[in-house]
Coordinates of C-alpha atoms in Angstrom, one line a residue:
M1 CA -12.5 15.4 12.6
S2 CA -14.0 18.2 14.3
D3 CA -16.4 18.7 17.1
F4 CA -19.0 20.5 14.4
W5 CA -18.5 17.9 11.8
S6 CA -18.8 15.0 14.6
G7 CA -21.9 16.6 15.8
W8 CA -23.5 16.9 12.2
I9 CA -22.9 13.0 11.7
I10 CA -24.7 12.1 14.9
V11 CA -28.1 14.0 14.4
L12 CA -27.9 12.9 10.5
T13 CA -27.7 9.4 11.2
V14 CA -29.8 9.5 14.4
V15 CA -32.8 11.9 12.3
N16 CA -32.3 9.2 9.1
I17 CA -33.1 6.1 11.2
V18 CA -36.0 8.1 12.8
A19 CA -37.4 8.9 9.8
C20 CA -37.8 5.2 8.6
F21 CA -39.2 4.1 11.8
W22 CA -41.5 6.9 11.0
I23 CA -42.2 6.4 7.4
I24 CA -42.9 2.2 7.7
W25 CA -45.4 3.2 10.8
W26 CA -47.2 6.1 8.4
T27 CA -47.6 4.0 5.5
Q28 CA -49.4 1.3 7.8
R29 CA -51.8 3.9 9.6
P30 CA -55.5 3.3 8.3
R31 CA -56.8 6.6 6.8
A32 CA -60.2 7.8 6.2
D33 CA -60.4 8.0 2.3
D34 CA -58.2 4.4 2.0
T35 CA -59.4 1.6 0.1
A36 CA -60.3 -1.1 1.9
A37 CA -57.7 -3.5 2.1
G38 CA -58.0 -5.8 -0.5
E39 CA -59.8 -4.0 -2.9
S40 CA -59.2 -2.2 -6.3
T41 CA -57.9 0.9 -6.3
G42 CA -59.3 1.9 -9.3
H43 CA -55.8 1.7 -10.8
Y44 CA -55.6 0.0 -13.9
W45 CA -52.6 -0.6 -17.0
D46 CA -52.8 -2.0 -20.1
G47 CA -56.6 -3.2 -19.8
D48 CA -56.1 -6.2 -17.3
L49 CA -53.4 -5.2 -14.9
T50 CA -54.8 -3.9 -11.7
E51 CA -53.5 -2.5 -8.7
Y52 CA -55.2 -4.0 -5.3
N53 CA -54.8 -2.1 -1.8
N54 CA -53.0 -5.4 -0.3
P55 CA -50.9 -4.4 2.8
M56 CA -47.0 -5.3 2.9
P57 CA -45.9 -8.8 3.9
R58 CA -45.0 -9.1 7.5
W59 CA -42.3 -11.0 6.5
W60 CA -41.0 -7.8 5.1
L61 CA -42.0 -5.5 7.3
W62 CA -40.1 -7.3 10.2
M63 CA -37.0 -7.8 8.4
F64 CA -37.2 -3.8 8.5
Y65 CA -37.5 -3.8 11.6
I66 CA -34.8 -6.1 12.3
T67 CA -32.4 -4.1 10.0
L68 CA -32.9 -1.1 12.3
F69 CA -32.4 -2.6 15.2
F70 CA -29.2 -3.9 13.8
G71 CA -28.0 -0.4 13.2
I72 CA -29.1 1.3 16.2
A73 CA -27.1 -1.9 18.1
Y74 CA -23.9 -2.0 16.0
L75 CA -24.0 2.1 16.4
V76 CA -23.8 1.5 20.3
L77 CA -21.4 -1.0 20.1
F78 CA -19.3 0.0 17.7
P79 CA -17.7 3.6 16.6
G80 CA -19.7 4.9 14.0
M81 CA -21.0 8.1 14.9
G82 CA -18.5 10.9 14.9
H83 CA -16.4 11.3 18.3
F84 CA -18.3 8.2 19.9
K85 CA -16.0 5.4 20.1
G86 CA -18.7 2.9 20.9
T87 CA -19.1 1.0 24.6
L88 CA -17.2 -2.1 23.6
G89 CA -14.0 0.3 22.7
W90 CA -13.1 -1.5 19.3
T91 CA -10.7 0.3 17.1
Q92 CA -9.2 -1.0 14.0
T93 CA -5.6 -0.6 15.2
S94 CA -6.5 -2.4 18.7
Q95 CA -7.5 -5.5 16.4
Y96 CA -4.8 -5.7 14.5
E97 CA -2.7 -5.4 17.4
N98 CA -4.6 -8.6 18.9
E99 CA -4.1 -10.2 15.4
V100 CA -0.2 -9.5 15.5
E101 CA 0.5 -10.8 18.7
A102 CA -1.6 -13.7 18.1
A103 CA 0.3 -14.3 15.3
D104 CA 3.6 -14.1 17.3
E105 CA 2.6 -16.1 20.1
K106 CA 1.6 -19.1 17.5
F107 CA 4.6 -18.8 14.7
G108 CA 7.4 -16.9 17.0
P109 CA 9.2 -20.2 18.1
L110 CA 9.3 -21.3 14.4
F111 CA 11.3 -17.9 13.3
A112 CA 13.6 -18.1 16.6
Q113 CA 15.0 -21.2 16.3
F114 CA 17.2 -19.8 13.4
S115 CA 18.2 -16.7 14.8
N116 CA 21.4 -17.9 16.4
T117 CA 22.6 -19.2 13.0
D118 CA 24.9 -16.8 10.5
I119 CA 23.3 -15.7 7.4
P120 CA 25.9 -17.7 5.3
A121 CA 25.3 -20.5 6.9
L122 CA 21.5 -20.4 7.3
A123 CA 21.4 -19.5 3.3
K124 CA 22.4 -23.4 2.8
N125 CA 19.4 -24.1 4.9
P126 CA 16.4 -24.6 2.5
E127 CA 13.5 -25.0 5.5
A128 CA 14.9 -21.3 6.4
V129 CA 15.4 -20.0 2.9
E130 CA 11.9 -21.1 2.1
I131 CA 10.6 -19.5 5.1
G132 CA 12.0 -16.3 4.0
R133 CA 11.1 -16.7 0.5
G134 CA 7.2 -16.5 2.1
L135 CA 8.1 -13.2 4.0
F136 CA 9.7 -11.8 0.9
L137 CA 6.6 -12.8 -1.1
N138 CA 4.6 -11.1 1.6
Y139 CA 6.5 -7.8 2.6
C140 CA 8.8 -7.0 -0.2
S141 CA 7.2 -8.1 -3.8
T142 CA 5.0 -5.7 -4.3
C143 CA 8.5 -3.3 -5.2
H144 CA 10.9 -5.8 -6.0
G145 CA 8.4 -8.6 -7.3
S146 CA 8.0 -12.0 -6.9
D147 CA 11.1 -13.2 -8.9
A148 CA 13.3 -9.8 -7.0
K149 CA 14.4 -8.8 -10.3
G150 CA 12.9 -5.4 -9.4
A151 CA 11.3 -3.2 -11.7
R152 CA 12.0 0.7 -12.8
G153 CA 13.2 2.7 -9.6
F154 CA 13.5 -0.6 -7.5
P155 CA 16.9 -2.7 -7.9
D156 CA 17.2 -6.1 -9.0
L157 CA 18.0 -8.2 -5.8
T158 CA 19.1 -11.5 -7.6
D159 CA 22.1 -10.1 -9.2
N160 CA 25.7 -8.4 -8.0
D161 CA 25.2 -5.2 -8.3
W162 CA 24.7 -3.7 -4.7
L163 CA 23.9 0.2 -3.9
Y164 CA 24.7 -0.5 -0.1
G165 CA 26.3 -3.8 -0.7
G166 CA 25.6 -7.7 -0.8
T167 CA 27.4 -8.6 2.4
P168 CA 24.6 -10.3 5.0
D169 CA 25.5 -7.2 7.3
A170 CA 24.4 -4.6 4.8
I171 CA 21.6 -6.4 3.7
K172 CA 20.4 -7.1 7.4
T173 CA 21.0 -2.7 7.7
S174 CA 18.8 -2.0 4.5
I175 CA 16.0 -4.3 5.6
A176 CA 15.9 -3.4 9.1
N177 CA 16.3 0.6 9.2
G178 CA 15.4 1.2 5.7
R179 CA 17.7 3.3 3.2
S180 CA 17.2 7.0 1.8
G181 CA 19.0 7.8 -1.5
V182 CA 19.0 11.3 -2.2
M183 CA 20.5 12.7 -5.9
P184 CA 20.1 16.4 -6.1
S185 CA 19.3 18.1 -9.3
F186 CA 21.8 19.7 -11.6
D187 CA 19.4 21.5 -13.9
A188 CA 20.4 24.9 -12.6
V189 CA 23.8 24.4 -12.5
L190 CA 24.4 22.4 -16.1
G191 CA 21.8 23.9 -18.1
E192 CA 20.1 22.0 -20.6
R193 CA 23.1 21.8 -23.0
G194 CA 25.3 20.5 -20.0
V195 CA 22.1 18.1 -18.9
K196 CA 22.7 16.5 -22.1
E197 CA 26.8 16.3 -22.3
M198 CA 26.4 15.0 -18.5
A199 CA 24.4 12.3 -19.9
E200 CA 26.6 11.6 -22.8
Y201 CA 29.5 11.2 -20.3
V202 CA 27.7 9.2 -18.3
L203 CA 26.5 6.6 -20.9
S204 CA 30.3 6.3 -22.3
L205 CA 31.3 4.8 -19.1
S206 CA 29.5 1.6 -19.9
G207 CA 30.5 2.3 -24.2
R208 CA 26.9 3.4 -24.9
S209 CA 27.3 7.1 -26.1
K210 CA 27.7 7.9 -29.9
Y211 CA 29.0 11.8 -29.6
P212 CA 32.3 12.1 -28.5
D213 CA 32.4 15.7 -28.4
M214 CA 29.6 15.7 -26.0
V215 CA 31.5 13.1 -23.9
R216 CA 34.3 15.4 -24.0
E217 CA 32.4 18.2 -22.4
G218 CA 30.9 16.1 -20.3
Q219 CA 33.8 15.0 -18.6
K220 CA 34.4 18.2 -17.5
K221 CA 31.8 18.7 -15.6
F222 CA 31.7 15.2 -13.9
A223 CA 34.0 16.6 -11.6
M224 CA 31.0 17.8 -9.4
C225 CA 29.8 14.3 -9.1
M226 CA 33.1 12.6 -8.4
G227 CA 32.4 13.1 -4.2
C228 CA 29.6 10.2 -4.3
H229 CA 30.2 8.3 -7.7
G230 CA 33.9 8.6 -7.6
A231 CA 36.8 9.7 -10.4
D232 CA 36.5 6.5 -12.2
G233 CA 32.4 6.5 -11.5
T234 CA 32.6 3.3 -9.7
G235 CA 30.1 4.5 -7.0
N236 CA 30.2 4.4 -3.2
Q237 CA 28.5 2.0 -1.5
A238 CA 28.5 3.9 1.9
L239 CA 26.6 6.5 0.3
G240 CA 24.5 4.2 -2.0
A241 CA 25.6 6.1 -5.0
P242 CA 25.8 3.6 -8.0
N243 CA 28.2 2.2 -10.5
L244 CA 27.9 4.2 -13.8
T245 CA 30.2 1.6 -15.3
D246 CA 28.4 -1.5 -15.3
D247 CA 25.3 -2.1 -17.5
V248 CA 22.9 -1.9 -14.7
W249 CA 20.1 0.9 -15.0
L250 CA 17.5 1.5 -12.0
Y251 CA 15.9 4.3 -14.0
G252 CA 16.6 3.0 -17.4
S253 CA 19.5 3.4 -19.8
F254 CA 17.9 5.5 -22.5
P255 CA 19.6 9.2 -23.0
I256 CA 16.2 11.0 -22.2
S257 CA 16.1 8.5 -18.8
V258 CA 19.6 9.5 -17.6
Q259 CA 19.2 13.3 -18.6
S260 CA 15.7 13.1 -16.5
V261 CA 17.7 11.9 -13.6
I262 CA 20.6 14.7 -13.6
R263 CA 18.2 17.3 -14.7
N264 CA 15.9 16.7 -11.9
G265 CA 18.0 14.3 -9.1
R266 CA 16.3 11.4 -7.1
N267 CA 15.3 10.6 -3.8
G268 CA 14.7 6.9 -3.4
Q269 CA 13.2 5.3 -0.2
M270 CA 13.4 2.1 1.3
P271 CA 11.1 1.7 4.3
P272 CA 12.6 0.2 7.5
H273 CA 11.1 -3.2 8.7
K274 CA 12.6 -3.6 12.0
N275 CA 9.8 -2.5 14.4
F276 CA 7.3 -4.0 12.0
L277 CA 8.7 -7.5 11.4
G278 CA 11.0 -7.7 14.5
D279 CA 14.9 -9.2 14.6
D280 CA 14.2 -12.9 13.8
K281 CA 12.1 -12.1 10.8
V282 CA 14.1 -9.4 9.3
H283 CA 17.2 -12.2 10.0
L284 CA 15.5 -15.0 7.6
L285 CA 14.2 -12.3 5.2
S286 CA 18.1 -11.7 4.8
T287 CA 19.0 -14.8 4.5
Y288 CA 16.8 -15.2 1.3
I289 CA 17.7 -12.2 -0.2
Y290 CA 21.3 -13.0 0.4
S291 CA 21.1 -16.5 -1.2
L292 CA 19.7 -15.1 -4.4
S293 CA 22.8 -13.9 -5.3
N294 CA 25.0 -16.1 -3.4
D295 CA 24.3 -19.8 -4.5

């Protein structure tokens, strides 16, 4: 926020508070032309509905004053006026960090007790798996679903089809450091006809294509994809290139879906969680995910 807008907010806030005090004072100030308290103002509606000049209830006025003084005290103690940070120095970031620190002190030992056990052995421990499941529901279910079966663009974690490998170390690395998958666009290289032919060849690898002529033409063009997906289309877990010969589709198996991926490319991002969760939580979370496909 610039100094100008900070000053604008401060002035606007102060003027509004002062104006509220002035309005209350002005409405209570006696004036020579006022009707005496308790008398009719001379205004009538529906024949028998009369307006009287009665003062506002004192409890209402005090509530108004209390609200204004509360607002002033809040703006002095907490940030609320431009760049002014408040006399308490409170920030939402510091409150969050304090709460995380308190939670780590309380629950840290619960997670740490499993840190020296390797993941395959820990996957047989119901308590550890249940704690990992709780972590998964809190931090991963938004993308991968509460049942870990994924969604369009988010892989299913319950099967044995892995983009970067399903070993304990690979899973742990994915969670801790995140992953960045890049599929380049081939629209300019292939053209619209070439995109459709390539899509038909990719679909044929899992027995889904119905156009052999287009498959033959697409096969000739597949050479540009072998560096990532391999000559046989089985993928490369070191690069996160998916296996194209099975029936697992991250973005859909319809021809139009496959064409879209080839034409426009994809940029998948799995964010890192190590700095956020810490080593012990990552270890338990990896254990739970490992257990889903290793009964």
